[in-house]
């Protein structure tokens, strides 16, 4: 007696590949119309921007830079620790030991 589901269970059913991006978009346009997410995002991006881009002016370049002493006070603690570590390593490299000669 032949089983109706024998082929399905033991030989498997051939699966269809997932539709491509264009096909999925078309399907969602048919189902949701203008409420489809990809259409909403496109219209959202096309809104005009309120503020124009700012460009650097000469008055920005003319502002004085803070002194080095002020810069160390405003540094992040980890940056300050790294700077101190570099100073200590530089001092350690400058030290020259005396040559010891045994008789």
PDB file of C-alpha atoms in Angstrom:
ATOM      1  CA  UNK A   1       0.000   0.000   0.000  1.00  0.00           C
ATOM      2  CA  UNK A   2       1.549   3.314  -1.042  1.00  0.00           C
ATOM      3  CA  UNK A   3       1.680   6.041   1.564  1.00  0.00           C
ATOM      4  CA  UNK A   4       0.609   9.490   0.353  1.00  0.00           C
ATOM      5  CA  UNK A   5       3.130  11.328   2.523  1.00  0.00           C
ATOM      6  CA  UNK A   6       6.036   8.924   1.858  1.00  0.00           C
ATOM      7  CA  UNK A   7       7.708  11.199  -0.690  1.00  0.00           C
ATOM      8  CA  UNK A   8       7.246  14.258   1.514  1.00  0.00           C
ATOM      9  CA  UNK A   9       8.707  12.600   4.612  1.00  0.00           C
ATOM     10  CA  UNK A  10      11.567  10.571   3.204  1.00  0.00           C
ATOM     11  CA  UNK A  11      12.577  12.265  -0.015  1.00  0.00           C
ATOM     12  CA  UNK A  12      11.905  15.817   1.113  1.00  0.00           C
ATOM     13  CA  UNK A  13      10.155  18.633  -0.614  1.00  0.00           C
ATOM     14  CA  UNK A  14      12.113  20.937  -2.875  1.00  0.00           C
ATOM     15  CA  UNK A  15      12.352  24.297  -1.130  1.00  0.00           C
ATOM     16  CA  UNK A  16      11.984  27.547  -3.011  1.00  0.00           C
ATOM     17  CA  UNK A  17      14.635  30.195  -2.625  1.00  0.00           C
ATOM     18  CA  UNK A  18      13.856  33.395  -0.787  1.00  0.00           C
ATOM     19  CA  UNK A  19      12.630  36.141  -3.138  1.00  0.00           C
ATOM     20  CA  UNK A  20      15.045  38.945  -3.919  1.00  0.00           C
ATOM     21  CA  UNK A  21      14.935  42.426  -2.441  1.00  0.00           C
ATOM     22  CA  UNK A  22      13.018  43.926  -5.364  1.00  0.00           C
ATOM     23  CA  UNK A  23      10.418  41.168  -5.263  1.00  0.00           C
ATOM     24  CA  UNK A  24       9.944  41.615  -1.508  1.00  0.00           C
ATOM     25  CA  UNK A  25       9.552  45.382  -1.929  1.00  0.00           C
ATOM     26  CA  UNK A  26       6.955  44.916  -4.652  1.00  0.00           C
ATOM     27  CA  UNK A  27       5.038  42.489  -2.458  1.00  0.00           C
ATOM     28  CA  UNK A  28       5.013  44.916   0.472  1.00  0.00           C
ATOM     29  CA  UNK A  29       3.949  47.779  -1.824  1.00  0.00           C
ATOM     30  CA  UNK A  30       0.983  45.693  -2.974  1.00  0.00           C
ATOM     31  CA  UNK A  31       0.023  44.754   0.581  1.00  0.00           C
ATOM     32  CA  UNK A  32       0.667  48.033   2.438  1.00  0.00           C
ATOM     33  CA  UNK A  33       0.702  50.656  -0.318  1.00  0.00           C
ATOM     34  CA  UNK A  34       2.130  53.998   0.855  1.00  0.00           C
ATOM     35  CA  UNK A  35       2.433  52.666   4.411  1.00  0.00           C
ATOM     36  CA  UNK A  36       5.233  50.245   3.453  1.00  0.00           C
ATOM     37  CA  UNK A  37       8.340  50.929   5.550  1.00  0.00           C
ATOM     38  CA  UNK A  38      10.730  51.395   2.627  1.00  0.00           C
ATOM     39  CA  UNK A  39       8.422  54.051   1.139  1.00  0.00           C
ATOM     40  CA  UNK A  40       8.017  55.813   4.491  1.00  0.00           C
ATOM     41  CA  UNK A  41      11.784  55.995   4.899  1.00  0.00           C
ATOM     42  CA  UNK A  42      12.246  57.460   1.419  1.00  0.00           C
ATOM     43  CA  UNK A  43       9.739  60.238   2.036  1.00  0.00           C
ATOM     44  CA  UNK A  44      11.226  60.899   5.473  1.00  0.00           C
ATOM     45  CA  UNK A  45      14.711  61.418   3.979  1.00  0.00           C
ATOM     46  CA  UNK A  46      13.463  63.855   1.324  1.00  0.00           C
ATOM     47  CA  UNK A  47      12.349  66.516   3.817  1.00  0.00           C
ATOM     48  CA  UNK A  48      14.297  69.782   3.457  1.00  0.00           C
ATOM     49  CA  UNK A  49      16.805  70.532   6.144  1.00  0.00           C
ATOM     50  CA  UNK A  50      16.217  73.532   8.350  1.00  0.00           C
ATOM     51  CA  UNK A  51      19.789  74.539   9.083  1.00  0.00           C
ATOM     52  CA  UNK A  52      22.390  75.260   6.410  1.00  0.00           C
ATOM     53  CA  UNK A  53      25.889  73.840   6.831  1.00  0.00           C
ATOM     54  CA  UNK A  54      28.265  75.988   8.854  1.00  0.00           C
ATOM     55  CA  UNK A  55      31.695  76.782   7.520  1.00  0.00           C
ATOM     56  CA  UNK A  56      34.683  77.873   9.575  1.00  0.00           C
ATOM     57  CA  UNK A  57      35.125  81.623   9.628  1.00  0.00           C
ATOM     58  CA  UNK A  58      38.207  83.712  10.308  1.00  0.00           C
ATOM     59  CA  UNK A  59      36.839  84.730  13.715  1.00  0.00           C
ATOM     60  CA  UNK A  60      36.858  81.049  14.747  1.00  0.00           C
ATOM     61  CA  UNK A  61      40.506  80.717  13.751  1.00  0.00           C
ATOM     62  CA  UNK A  62      41.469  83.935  15.575  1.00  0.00           C
ATOM     63  CA  UNK A  63      40.353  82.703  19.008  1.00  0.00           C
ATOM     64  CA  UNK A  64      43.378  82.104  21.249  1.00  0.00           C
ATOM     65  CA  UNK A  65      44.246  78.568  22.293  1.00  0.00           C
ATOM     66  CA  UNK A  66      44.327  77.797  26.033  1.00  0.00           C
ATOM     67  CA  UNK A  67      47.753  77.708  27.669  1.00  0.00           C
ATOM     68  CA  UNK A  68      49.495  74.387  28.294  1.00  0.00           C
ATOM     69  CA  UNK A  69      48.901  74.696  32.060  1.00  0.00           C
ATOM     70  CA  UNK A  70      45.156  75.034  31.485  1.00  0.00           C
ATOM     71  CA  UNK A  71      45.199  72.090  29.096  1.00  0.00           C
ATOM     72  CA  UNK A  72      46.620  69.740  31.748  1.00  0.00           C
ATOM     73  CA  UNK A  73      43.906  70.769  34.215  1.00  0.00           C
ATOM     74  CA  UNK A  74      41.213  69.936  31.670  1.00  0.00           C
ATOM     75  CA  UNK A  75      42.732  66.597  30.579  1.00  0.00           C
ATOM     76  CA  UNK A  76      40.997  63.325  31.232  1.00  0.00           C
ATOM     77  CA  UNK A  77      42.643  61.452  34.143  1.00  0.00           C
ATOM     78  CA  UNK A  78      43.730  58.562  31.924  1.00  0.00           C
ATOM     79  CA  UNK A  79      45.372  61.003  29.482  1.00  0.00           C
ATOM     80  CA  UNK A  80      47.150  62.703  32.356  1.00  0.00           C
ATOM     81  CA  UNK A  81      48.404  59.333  33.646  1.00  0.00           C
ATOM     82  CA  UNK A  82      49.691  58.420  30.179  1.00  0.00           C
ATOM     83  CA  UNK A  83      51.493  61.777  29.904  1.00  0.00           C
ATOM     84  CA  UNK A  84      53.149  61.242  33.311  1.00  0.00           C
ATOM     85  CA  UNK A  85      54.139  57.715  32.306  1.00  0.00           C
ATOM     86  CA  UNK A  86      55.869  59.051  29.175  1.00  0.00           C
ATOM     87  CA  UNK A  87      57.743  61.619  31.254  1.00  0.00           C
ATOM     88  CA  UNK A  88      58.948  58.936  33.676  1.00  0.00           C
ATOM     89  CA  UNK A  89      60.104  56.692  30.820  1.00  0.00           C
ATOM     90  CA  UNK A  90      61.951  59.612  29.219  1.00  0.00           C
ATOM     91  CA  UNK A  91      63.743  60.330  32.516  1.00  0.00           C
ATOM     92  CA  UNK A  92      64.633  56.637  32.903  1.00  0.00           C
ATOM     93  CA  UNK A  93      66.242  56.599  29.448  1.00  0.00           C
ATOM     94  CA  UNK A  94      68.385  59.641  30.305  1.00  0.00           C
ATOM     95  CA  UNK A  95      69.935  58.036  33.377  1.00  0.00           C
ATOM     96  CA  UNK A  96      73.286  56.425  32.623  1.00  0.00           C
ATOM     97  CA  UNK A  97      74.735  54.008  35.089  1.00  0.00           C
ATOM     98  CA  UNK A  98      78.370  53.787  36.209  1.00  0.00           C
ATOM     99  CA  UNK A  99      80.461  50.945  34.922  1.00  0.00           C
ATOM    100  CA  UNK A 100      81.640  48.690  37.739  1.00  0.00           C
ATOM    101  CA  UNK A 101      84.973  46.943  37.258  1.00  0.00           C
ATOM    102  CA  UNK A 102      85.964  44.102  39.582  1.00  0.00           C
ATOM    103  CA  UNK A 103      89.675  43.533  40.268  1.00  0.00           C
TER     104      UNK A 103
END
